[in-house]
Amino acid sequence: MKKTLGYAFLLAGTISLPANAHVGYSSRNFGTFSDIHAISTVSDQATTGNYGWIDGTDSDFGDSHNLRAYRFTLDEPATVSLTFKQATSPVTDHHGNVSTSQLGLIPAFSLYQGLAHIAPQPADYDGANISLASRPGHTEGAFRALNDWSIGNDPGNLNGMSMPASLSFFRYIGHASDGTSFDSDGTLDHVVSKTFSNLAAGDYSVFVGGADYLAQNTANPDLMTRYGVTGTLVTGVVPEPETYAMLLAGLGLMGAIVKRRNGKALANNHTVF
Ligand SMILES: [Ca+2]
Ligand SMILES: [Ca+2]
Ligand SMILES: [Ca+2]
């Protein structure tokens, strides 16, 4: 028993250390949804620098280390609204020191069909040989904010079986960015939101980062600042009439509904009489 636990800790250690620097969804899975009204919030996250997303809009792509990856799954076609806004979050550095992330993120995000490799598969990263081989040589990283892109991992070993390196593919669906710069929502209020109608069932990834292109200037004292972000996912944004009726009933307003219904509906509503 003791030996098994020790091995488990060793395994967790070897997996979690590189995962911090690679593409991962740790604590950033909104969940699995159908087209029923639901809300899921992921807080206490932070992104490095205020330019990670917009740096992926140019011709030399972007470095995925400057973004945060989120995921969700749809088990049927659904309408999904995504909102990301500035926040303060606890941030733990690689020495284990905890500080508070900074307000001021100009949030932007892109939505993709697809999922990065998740444990026990080795995590994807920009510098993996297979990632480098899949993109032009002059690029800063693998991330592309407005296009399909791919990123891969190293060969791995699971229970004695070797696993070859492979690419994860992200199929671009759409994007939104806060502020008044490139193709943005026009209002710099540190919140950005977009609704995607009738998404197909499947796995999705959302990459979130800053939209201030000039913030990548190496003279910027906030080049490596951790900016906090809170994300909210809403599914099924238009509740069915039955859902409205149930909500109103809960508020004690059922009488108002009954008065508006026609005779046939009343005749079928046994609970009223
Ligand atoms: Ca750049
Ligand atoms: Ca770039
Ligand atoms: Ca905005």
PDB file of C-alpha atoms and ligand atoms in Angstrom:
ATOM      1  CA  MET A   1       0.000   0.000   0.000  1.00  0.00           C
ATOM      2  CA  LYS A   2       2.746   2.371   1.011  1.00  0.00           C
ATOM      3  CA  LYS A   3       4.716   1.558  -2.111  1.00  0.00           C
ATOM      4  CA  THR A   4       1.653   2.182  -4.320  1.00  0.00           C
ATOM      5  CA  LEU A   5       1.033   5.568  -2.699  1.00  0.00           C
ATOM      6  CA  GLY A   6       4.658   6.542  -3.150  1.00  0.00           C
ATOM      7  CA  TYR A   7       4.483   5.659  -6.807  1.00  0.00           C
ATOM      8  CA  ALA A   8       1.260   7.639  -7.190  1.00  0.00           C
ATOM      9  CA  PHE A   9       2.915  10.706  -5.687  1.00  0.00           C
ATOM     10  CA  LEU A  10       5.941  10.298  -7.916  1.00  0.00           C
ATOM     11  CA  LEU A  11       3.680   9.976 -10.957  1.00  0.00           C
ATOM     12  CA  ALA A  12       1.642  13.033  -9.946  1.00  0.00           C
ATOM     13  CA  GLY A  13       4.855  14.977  -9.502  1.00  0.00           C
ATOM     14  CA  THR A  14       6.280  14.083 -12.871  1.00  0.00           C
ATOM     15  CA  ILE A  15       3.022  14.896 -14.628  1.00  0.00           C
ATOM     16  CA  SER A  16       2.067  18.115 -12.838  1.00  0.00           C
ATOM     17  CA  LEU A  17       5.434  19.871 -13.134  1.00  0.00           C
ATOM     18  CA  PRO A  18       5.625  20.132 -16.929  1.00  0.00           C
ATOM     19  CA  ALA A  19       1.832  20.567 -17.154  1.00  0.00           C
ATOM     20  CA  ASN A  20       2.214  24.072 -15.704  1.00  0.00           C
ATOM     21  CA  ALA A  21       4.212  25.142 -18.725  1.00  0.00           C
ATOM     22  CA  HIS A  22       2.276  23.131 -21.318  1.00  0.00           C
ATOM     23  CA  VAL A  23      -1.238  23.305 -22.680  1.00  0.00           C
ATOM     24  CA  GLY A  24      -3.592  21.979 -20.020  1.00  0.00           C
ATOM     25  CA  TYR A  25      -7.097  22.422 -18.648  1.00  0.00           C
ATOM     26  CA  SER A  26      -6.384  21.890 -14.952  1.00  0.00           C
ATOM     27  CA  SER A  27      -9.300  23.482 -13.003  1.00  0.00           C
ATOM     28  CA  ARG A  28     -10.588  24.983 -16.263  1.00  0.00           C
ATOM     29  CA  ASN A  29     -13.189  22.468 -17.397  1.00  0.00           C
ATOM     30  CA  PHE A  30     -16.605  24.174 -17.582  1.00  0.00           C
ATOM     31  CA  GLY A  31     -18.254  20.741 -17.760  1.00  0.00           C
ATOM     32  CA  THR A  32     -20.553  18.735 -20.020  1.00  0.00           C
ATOM     33  CA  PHE A  33     -23.798  20.281 -21.245  1.00  0.00           C
ATOM     34  CA  SER A  34     -26.837  19.811 -23.448  1.00  0.00           C
ATOM     35  CA  ASP A  35     -28.994  22.651 -24.782  1.00  0.00           C
ATOM     36  CA  ILE A  36     -30.652  23.147 -21.389  1.00  0.00           C
ATOM     37  CA  HIS A  37     -30.133  26.461 -19.604  1.00  0.00           C
ATOM     38  CA  ALA A  38     -27.079  26.113 -17.358  1.00  0.00           C
ATOM     39  CA  ILE A  39     -24.338  28.376 -16.016  1.00  0.00           C
ATOM     40  CA  SER A  40     -20.771  27.381 -15.186  1.00  0.00           C
ATOM     41  CA  THR A  41     -18.145  29.777 -13.808  1.00  0.00           C
ATOM     42  CA  VAL A  42     -14.393  29.212 -13.582  1.00  0.00           C
ATOM     43  CA  SER A  43     -12.599  31.726 -11.368  1.00  0.00           C
ATOM     44  CA  ASP A  44      -9.158  32.005  -9.740  1.00  0.00           C
ATOM     45  CA  GLN A  45      -7.280  31.877 -13.036  1.00  0.00           C
ATOM     46  CA  ALA A  46      -4.613  34.180 -14.428  1.00  0.00           C
ATOM     47  CA  THR A  47      -2.773  34.722 -17.690  1.00  0.00           C
ATOM     48  CA  THR A  48       0.799  35.956 -18.129  1.00  0.00           C
ATOM     49  CA  GLY A  49       1.006  39.344 -19.827  1.00  0.00           C
ATOM     50  CA  ASN A  50      -1.789  41.316 -21.474  1.00  0.00           C
ATOM     51  CA  TYR A  51      -1.114  40.387 -25.104  1.00  0.00           C
ATOM     52  CA  GLY A  52      -1.249  36.601 -25.422  1.00  0.00           C
ATOM     53  CA  TRP A  53      -4.377  36.417 -27.560  1.00  0.00           C
ATOM     54  CA  ILE A  54      -3.713  39.302 -29.942  1.00  0.00           C
ATOM     55  CA  ASP A  55      -0.129  38.138 -30.544  1.00  0.00           C
ATOM     56  CA  GLY A  56      -1.711  35.095 -32.184  1.00  0.00           C
ATOM     57  CA  THR A  57      -3.521  37.243 -34.758  1.00  0.00           C
ATOM     58  CA  ASP A  58      -0.349  38.172 -36.674  1.00  0.00           C
ATOM     59  CA  SER A  59       1.761  36.352 -39.244  1.00  0.00           C
ATOM     60  CA  ASP A  60       4.226  34.812 -36.748  1.00  0.00           C
ATOM     61  CA  PHE A  61       1.498  33.206 -34.602  1.00  0.00           C
ATOM     62  CA  GLY A  62       1.641  33.346 -30.782  1.00  0.00           C
ATOM     63  CA  ASP A  63       3.128  31.586 -27.767  1.00  0.00           C
ATOM     64  CA  SER A  64       0.529  29.432 -26.001  1.00  0.00           C
ATOM     65  CA  HIS A  65       2.246  30.062 -22.652  1.00  0.00           C
ATOM     66  CA  ASN A  66       0.668  33.530 -22.643  1.00  0.00           C
ATOM     67  CA  LEU A  67      -2.889  32.194 -22.789  1.00  0.00           C
ATOM     68  CA  ARG A  68      -5.141  30.030 -20.656  1.00  0.00           C
ATOM     69  CA  ALA A  69      -6.942  27.021 -22.127  1.00  0.00           C
ATOM     70  CA  TYR A  70     -10.473  26.134 -21.033  1.00  0.00           C
ATOM     71  CA  ARG A  71     -12.619  23.213 -22.175  1.00  0.00           C
ATOM     72  CA  PHE A  72     -16.235  22.107 -22.319  1.00  0.00           C
ATOM     73  CA  THR A  73     -18.211  19.275 -23.872  1.00  0.00           C
ATOM     74  CA  LEU A  74     -21.625  19.268 -25.541  1.00  0.00           C
ATOM     75  CA  ASP A  75     -23.556  16.005 -25.672  1.00  0.00           C
ATOM     76  CA  GLU A  76     -26.039  17.489 -28.148  1.00  0.00           C
ATOM     77  CA  PRO A  77     -26.139  20.600 -30.387  1.00  0.00           C
ATOM     78  CA  ALA A  78     -26.425  23.679 -28.160  1.00  0.00           C
ATOM     79  CA  THR A  79     -26.193  27.450 -27.997  1.00  0.00           C
ATOM     80  CA  VAL A  80     -23.275  28.565 -25.836  1.00  0.00           C
ATOM     81  CA  SER A  81     -22.425  32.039 -24.523  1.00  0.00           C
ATOM     82  CA  LEU A  82     -18.929  32.679 -23.207  1.00  0.00           C
ATOM     83  CA  THR A  83     -17.871  35.654 -21.073  1.00  0.00           C
ATOM     84  CA  PHE A  84     -14.392  36.466 -19.760  1.00  0.00           C
ATOM     85  CA  LYS A  85     -13.621  39.399 -17.494  1.00  0.00           C
ATOM     86  CA  GLN A  86     -10.782  40.773 -15.422  1.00  0.00           C
ATOM     87  CA  ALA A  87     -10.514  39.494 -11.852  1.00  0.00           C
ATOM     88  CA  THR A  88      -8.143  39.118  -8.953  1.00  0.00           C
ATOM     89  CA  SER A  89      -6.964  35.583  -8.357  1.00  0.00           C
ATOM     90  CA  PRO A  90      -4.448  33.872  -6.109  1.00  0.00           C
ATOM     91  CA  VAL A  91      -1.326  33.111  -8.143  1.00  0.00           C
ATOM     92  CA  THR A  92       1.262  30.511  -7.117  1.00  0.00           C
ATOM     93  CA  ASP A  93       4.737  30.870  -8.623  1.00  0.00           C
ATOM     94  CA  HIS A  94       7.112  27.957  -9.226  1.00  0.00           C
ATOM     95  CA  HIS A  95       8.634  28.440  -5.753  1.00  0.00           C
ATOM     96  CA  GLY A  96       5.180  27.926  -4.220  1.00  0.00           C
ATOM     97  CA  ASN A  97       4.799  31.591  -3.206  1.00  0.00           C
ATOM     98  CA  VAL A  98       1.223  32.838  -3.420  1.00  0.00           C
ATOM     99  CA  SER A  99       0.410  36.386  -4.502  1.00  0.00           C
ATOM    100  CA  THR A 100      -2.606  38.159  -5.964  1.00  0.00           C
ATOM    101  CA  SER A 101      -3.000  38.622  -9.696  1.00  0.00           C
ATOM    102  CA  GLN A 102      -3.488  42.073 -11.140  1.00  0.00           C
ATOM    103  CA  LEU A 103      -6.631  43.709 -12.502  1.00  0.00           C
ATOM    104  CA  GLY A 104      -6.433  45.239 -15.971  1.00  0.00           C
ATOM    105  CA  LEU A 105      -6.639  42.284 -18.332  1.00  0.00           C
ATOM    106  CA  ILE A 106      -8.063  43.274 -21.715  1.00  0.00           C
ATOM    107  CA  PRO A 107      -9.648  39.880 -22.307  1.00  0.00           C
ATOM    108  CA  ALA A 108     -10.033  38.147 -25.635  1.00  0.00           C
ATOM    109  CA  PHE A 109     -10.743  34.567 -26.561  1.00  0.00           C
ATOM    110  CA  SER A 110     -11.115  32.178 -29.449  1.00  0.00           C
ATOM    111  CA  LEU A 111     -13.322  29.102 -29.548  1.00  0.00           C
ATOM    112  CA  TYR A 112     -12.221  25.908 -31.287  1.00  0.00           C
ATOM    113  CA  GLN A 113     -13.534  22.433 -31.855  1.00  0.00           C
ATOM    114  CA  GLY A 114     -11.012  19.999 -30.461  1.00  0.00           C
ATOM    115  CA  LEU A 115      -9.088  19.140 -27.342  1.00  0.00           C
ATOM    116  CA  ALA A 116      -5.401  19.129 -26.426  1.00  0.00           C
ATOM    117  CA  HIS A 117      -3.825  15.914 -25.140  1.00  0.00           C
ATOM    118  CA  ILE A 118      -4.809  15.261 -21.546  1.00  0.00           C
ATOM    119  CA  ALA A 119      -3.230  12.991 -18.938  1.00  0.00           C
ATOM    120  CA  PRO A 120      -2.065  10.270 -19.009  1.00  0.00           C
ATOM    121  CA  GLN A 121      -0.934  11.382 -22.463  1.00  0.00           C
ATOM    122  CA  PRO A 122       2.013  13.821 -22.424  1.00  0.00           C
ATOM    123  CA  ALA A 123       0.849  17.450 -22.661  1.00  0.00           C
ATOM    124  CA  ASP A 124       1.225  19.542 -25.815  1.00  0.00           C
ATOM    125  CA  TYR A 125       3.695  22.417 -26.008  1.00  0.00           C
ATOM    126  CA  ASP A 126       4.965  24.917 -28.558  1.00  0.00           C
ATOM    127  CA  GLY A 127       8.543  23.626 -28.533  1.00  0.00           C
ATOM    128  CA  ALA A 128       7.801  19.918 -29.041  1.00  0.00           C
ATOM    129  CA  ASN A 129       9.517  18.542 -32.157  1.00  0.00           C
ATOM    130  CA  ILE A 130       6.199  17.606 -33.728  1.00  0.00           C
ATOM    131  CA  SER A 131       4.838  21.126 -33.014  1.00  0.00           C
ATOM    132  CA  LEU A 132       7.869  22.788 -34.584  1.00  0.00           C
ATOM    133  CA  ALA A 133       7.652  20.519 -37.641  1.00  0.00           C
ATOM    134  CA  SER A 134       3.993  21.432 -38.203  1.00  0.00           C
ATOM    135  CA  ARG A 135       4.435  25.208 -38.572  1.00  0.00           C
ATOM    136  CA  PRO A 136       6.680  27.728 -40.366  1.00  0.00           C
ATOM    137  CA  GLY A 137      10.141  28.226 -38.882  1.00  0.00           C
ATOM    138  CA  HIS A 138       9.914  31.916 -38.023  1.00  0.00           C
ATOM    139  CA  THR A 139       6.933  31.594 -35.691  1.00  0.00           C
ATOM    140  CA  GLU A 140       6.779  32.608 -32.011  1.00  0.00           C
ATOM    141  CA  GLY A 141       4.645  29.628 -31.089  1.00  0.00           C
ATOM    142  CA  ALA A 142       1.804  27.418 -32.272  1.00  0.00           C
ATOM    143  CA  PHE A 143      -1.181  29.556 -31.208  1.00  0.00           C
ATOM    144  CA  ARG A 144      -3.388  31.115 -33.870  1.00  0.00           C
ATOM    145  CA  ALA A 145      -6.255  33.330 -32.725  1.00  0.00           C
ATOM    146  CA  LEU A 146      -8.154  33.473 -36.031  1.00  0.00           C
ATOM    147  CA  ASN A 147      -7.299  30.195 -37.771  1.00  0.00           C
ATOM    148  CA  ASP A 148      -7.185  26.457 -37.317  1.00  0.00           C
ATOM    149  CA  TRP A 149      -3.957  25.390 -35.609  1.00  0.00           C
ATOM    150  CA  SER A 150      -2.227  22.412 -34.129  1.00  0.00           C
ATOM    151  CA  ILE A 151       0.210  21.665 -31.324  1.00  0.00           C
ATOM    152  CA  GLY A 152       1.709  18.362 -30.225  1.00  0.00           C
ATOM    153  CA  ASN A 153       3.466  16.460 -27.477  1.00  0.00           C
ATOM    154  CA  ASP A 154       6.550  14.300 -26.971  1.00  0.00           C
ATOM    155  CA  PRO A 155       6.563  10.521 -27.254  1.00  0.00           C
ATOM    156  CA  GLY A 156       5.341   8.995 -24.018  1.00  0.00           C
ATOM    157  CA  ASN A 157       5.257   5.739 -22.148  1.00  0.00           C
ATOM    158  CA  LEU A 158       2.169   4.356 -20.455  1.00  0.00           C
ATOM    159  CA  ASN A 159       2.315   1.073 -18.526  1.00  0.00           C
ATOM    160  CA  GLY A 160       5.242  -0.058 -20.657  1.00  0.00           C
ATOM    161  CA  MET A 161       3.541   0.825 -23.933  1.00  0.00           C
ATOM    162  CA  SER A 162       5.277   3.499 -25.937  1.00  0.00           C
ATOM    163  CA  MET A 163       3.064   6.257 -27.301  1.00  0.00           C
ATOM    164  CA  PRO A 164       4.303   8.176 -30.343  1.00  0.00           C
ATOM    165  CA  ALA A 165       4.170  11.967 -30.361  1.00  0.00           C
ATOM    166  CA  SER A 166       1.016  13.292 -32.019  1.00  0.00           C
ATOM    167  CA  LEU A 167      -0.677  16.574 -32.855  1.00  0.00           C
ATOM    168  CA  SER A 168      -3.859  18.016 -31.362  1.00  0.00           C
ATOM    169  CA  PHE A 169      -5.981  19.936 -33.846  1.00  0.00           C
ATOM    170  CA  PHE A 170      -8.088  23.001 -33.076  1.00  0.00           C
ATOM    171  CA  ARG A 171     -10.698  24.004 -35.625  1.00  0.00           C
ATOM    172  CA  TYR A 172     -11.425  27.730 -35.379  1.00  0.00           C
ATOM    173  CA  ILE A 173     -15.082  28.658 -34.769  1.00  0.00           C
ATOM    174  CA  GLY A 174     -14.988  32.299 -33.663  1.00  0.00           C
ATOM    175  CA  HIS A 175     -13.470  34.911 -31.389  1.00  0.00           C
ATOM    176  CA  ALA A 176     -14.230  38.036 -29.380  1.00  0.00           C
ATOM    177  CA  SER A 177     -11.963  40.721 -27.919  1.00  0.00           C
ATOM    178  CA  ASP A 178     -12.483  43.556 -25.454  1.00  0.00           C
ATOM    179  CA  GLY A 179     -11.627  47.162 -26.187  1.00  0.00           C
ATOM    180  CA  THR A 180     -11.142  49.283 -29.255  1.00  0.00           C
ATOM    181  CA  SER A 181      -8.239  47.539 -31.001  1.00  0.00           C
ATOM    182  CA  PHE A 182      -8.373  44.790 -33.616  1.00  0.00           C
ATOM    183  CA  ASP A 183     -11.930  43.624 -34.419  1.00  0.00           C
ATOM    184  CA  SER A 184     -13.017  44.155 -30.803  1.00  0.00           C
ATOM    185  CA  ASP A 185     -16.336  44.737 -28.998  1.00  0.00           C
ATOM    186  CA  GLY A 186     -15.675  48.515 -29.025  1.00  0.00           C
ATOM    187  CA  THR A 187     -16.014  49.084 -25.277  1.00  0.00           C
ATOM    188  CA  LEU A 188     -12.907  48.835 -23.105  1.00  0.00           C
ATOM    189  CA  ASP A 189     -14.546  47.623 -19.886  1.00  0.00           C
ATOM    190  CA  HIS A 190     -12.361  44.535 -19.269  1.00  0.00           C
ATOM    191  CA  VAL A 191     -15.166  42.152 -20.141  1.00  0.00           C
ATOM    192  CA  VAL A 192     -15.941  40.415 -23.411  1.00  0.00           C
ATOM    193  CA  SER A 193     -18.774  38.108 -24.358  1.00  0.00           C
ATOM    194  CA  LYS A 194     -19.993  36.192 -27.389  1.00  0.00           C
ATOM    195  CA  THR A 195     -22.808  33.761 -28.163  1.00  0.00           C
ATOM    196  CA  PHE A 196     -22.290  30.788 -30.479  1.00  0.00           C
ATOM    197  CA  SER A 197     -25.527  29.347 -31.824  1.00  0.00           C
ATOM    198  CA  ASN A 198     -26.170  25.689 -32.521  1.00  0.00           C
ATOM    199  CA  LEU A 199     -22.692  24.306 -31.843  1.00  0.00           C
ATOM    200  CA  ALA A 200     -22.377  20.639 -32.749  1.00  0.00           C
ATOM    201  CA  ALA A 201     -21.956  17.970 -30.079  1.00  0.00           C
ATOM    202  CA  GLY A 202     -18.330  17.338 -29.138  1.00  0.00           C
ATOM    203  CA  ASP A 203     -15.299  18.679 -27.300  1.00  0.00           C
ATOM    204  CA  TYR A 204     -14.353  22.358 -27.379  1.00  0.00           C
ATOM    205  CA  SER A 205     -11.351  24.407 -26.307  1.00  0.00           C
ATOM    206  CA  VAL A 206     -11.311  28.113 -25.504  1.00  0.00           C
ATOM    207  CA  PHE A 207      -8.011  30.000 -25.443  1.00  0.00           C
ATOM    208  CA  VAL A 208      -8.081  33.227 -23.417  1.00  0.00           C
ATOM    209  CA  GLY A 209      -5.454  35.957 -23.274  1.00  0.00           C
ATOM    210  CA  GLY A 210      -4.825  39.673 -23.470  1.00  0.00           C
ATOM    211  CA  ALA A 211      -5.732  41.906 -26.438  1.00  0.00           C
ATOM    212  CA  ASP A 212      -3.170  44.707 -25.959  1.00  0.00           C
ATOM    213  CA  TYR A 213      -0.714  44.184 -28.823  1.00  0.00           C
ATOM    214  CA  LEU A 214       1.729  46.846 -27.583  1.00  0.00           C
ATOM    215  CA  ALA A 215       1.964  45.170 -24.159  1.00  0.00           C
ATOM    216  CA  GLN A 216       4.462  42.686 -25.633  1.00  0.00           C
ATOM    217  CA  ASN A 217       7.083  45.452 -25.855  1.00  0.00           C
ATOM    218  CA  THR A 218      10.045  44.151 -23.838  1.00  0.00           C
ATOM    219  CA  ALA A 219      10.288  47.571 -22.099  1.00  0.00           C
ATOM    220  CA  ASN A 220       6.817  47.045 -20.615  1.00  0.00           C
ATOM    221  CA  PRO A 221       7.249  46.543 -16.842  1.00  0.00           C
ATOM    222  CA  ASP A 222       4.077  44.393 -16.919  1.00  0.00           C
ATOM    223  CA  LEU A 223       5.428  42.048 -19.597  1.00  0.00           C
ATOM    224  CA  MET A 224       5.299  39.096 -17.202  1.00  0.00           C
ATOM    225  CA  THR A 225       2.539  40.354 -14.893  1.00  0.00           C
ATOM    226  CA  ARG A 226      -0.126  37.800 -14.008  1.00  0.00           C
ATOM    227  CA  TYR A 227      -3.563  39.153 -14.899  1.00  0.00           C
ATOM    228  CA  GLY A 228      -6.548  37.492 -13.236  1.00  0.00           C
ATOM    229  CA  VAL A 229      -9.543  36.293 -15.239  1.00  0.00           C
ATOM    230  CA  THR A 230     -12.953  34.793 -14.527  1.00  0.00           C
ATOM    231  CA  GLY A 231     -14.807  32.857 -17.214  1.00  0.00           C
ATOM    232  CA  THR A 232     -18.520  32.079 -17.437  1.00  0.00           C
ATOM    233  CA  LEU A 233     -20.267  29.658 -19.783  1.00  0.00           C
ATOM    234  CA  VAL A 234     -24.034  29.776 -20.308  1.00  0.00           C
ATOM    235  CA  THR A 235     -25.841  27.130 -22.341  1.00  0.00           C
ATOM    236  CA  GLY A 236     -29.348  27.173 -23.777  1.00  0.00           C
ATOM    237  CA  VAL A 237     -29.754  30.945 -23.426  1.00  0.00           C
ATOM    238  CA  VAL A 238     -33.478  30.896 -24.359  1.00  0.00           C
ATOM    239  CA  PRO A 239     -35.408  28.829 -21.812  1.00  0.00           C
ATOM    240  CA  GLU A 240     -38.442  26.897 -23.086  1.00  0.00           C
ATOM    241  CA  PRO A 241     -41.904  28.348 -22.208  1.00  0.00           C
ATOM    242  CA  GLU A 242     -42.380  25.476 -19.744  1.00  0.00           C
ATOM    243  CA  THR A 243     -39.199  26.571 -17.972  1.00  0.00           C
ATOM    244  CA  TYR A 244     -40.479  30.127 -17.670  1.00  0.00           C
ATOM    245  CA  ALA A 245     -43.724  28.778 -16.197  1.00  0.00           C
ATOM    246  CA  MET A 246     -41.813  26.735 -13.616  1.00  0.00           C
ATOM    247  CA  LEU A 247     -39.645  29.715 -12.662  1.00  0.00           C
ATOM    248  CA  LEU A 248     -42.671  31.974 -12.309  1.00  0.00           C
ATOM    249  CA  ALA A 249     -44.501  29.348 -10.277  1.00  0.00           C
ATOM    250  CA  GLY A 250     -41.559  29.276  -7.911  1.00  0.00           C
ATOM    251  CA  LEU A 251     -41.958  33.009  -7.433  1.00  0.00           C
ATOM    252  CA  GLY A 252     -45.646  32.648  -6.627  1.00  0.00           C
ATOM    253  CA  LEU A 253     -46.733  34.243  -9.900  1.00  0.00           C
ATOM    254  CA  MET A 254     -48.509  31.230 -11.372  1.00  0.00           C
ATOM    255  CA  GLY A 255     -51.832  33.048 -11.172  1.00  0.00           C
ATOM    256  CA  ALA A 256     -50.662  35.634 -13.678  1.00  0.00           C
ATOM    257  CA  ILE A 257     -49.813  32.871 -16.154  1.00  0.00           C
ATOM    258  CA  VAL A 258     -53.148  31.087 -15.689  1.00  0.00           C
ATOM    259  CA  LYS A 259     -55.097  34.236 -16.509  1.00  0.00           C
ATOM    260  CA  ARG A 260     -53.306  34.502 -19.854  1.00  0.00           C
ATOM    261  CA  ARG A 261     -53.904  30.915 -20.887  1.00  0.00           C
ATOM    262  CA  ASN A 262     -56.786  29.898 -23.111  1.00  0.00           C
ATOM    263  CA  GLY A 263     -59.570  27.548 -22.042  1.00  0.00           C
ATOM    264  CA  LYS A 264     -57.963  24.444 -23.474  1.00  0.00           C
ATOM    265  CA  ALA A 265     -54.734  25.003 -21.616  1.00  0.00           C
ATOM    266  CA  LEU A 266     -56.659  25.557 -18.397  1.00  0.00           C
ATOM    267  CA  ALA A 267     -58.633  22.358 -18.881  1.00  0.00           C
ATOM    268  CA  ASN A 268     -55.384  20.423 -19.151  1.00  0.00           C
ATOM    269  CA  ASN A 269     -53.808  22.053 -16.127  1.00  0.00           C
ATOM    270  CA  HIS A 270     -54.931  19.810 -13.250  1.00  0.00           C
ATOM    271  CA  THR A 271     -52.793  21.579 -10.705  1.00  0.00           C
ATOM    272  CA  VAL A 272     -54.822  24.796 -10.944  1.00  0.00           C
ATOM    273  CA  PHE A 273     -58.101  23.233  -9.984  1.00  0.00           C
TER     274      PHE A 273
HETATM  275 CA    CA B   1       4.997  38.855 -30.825  1.00  0.00          CA
HETATM  276 CA    CA B   2       2.834  36.969 -33.026  1.00  0.00          CA
HETATM  277 CA    CA B   3     -15.877  45.028 -23.606  1.00  0.00          CA
END
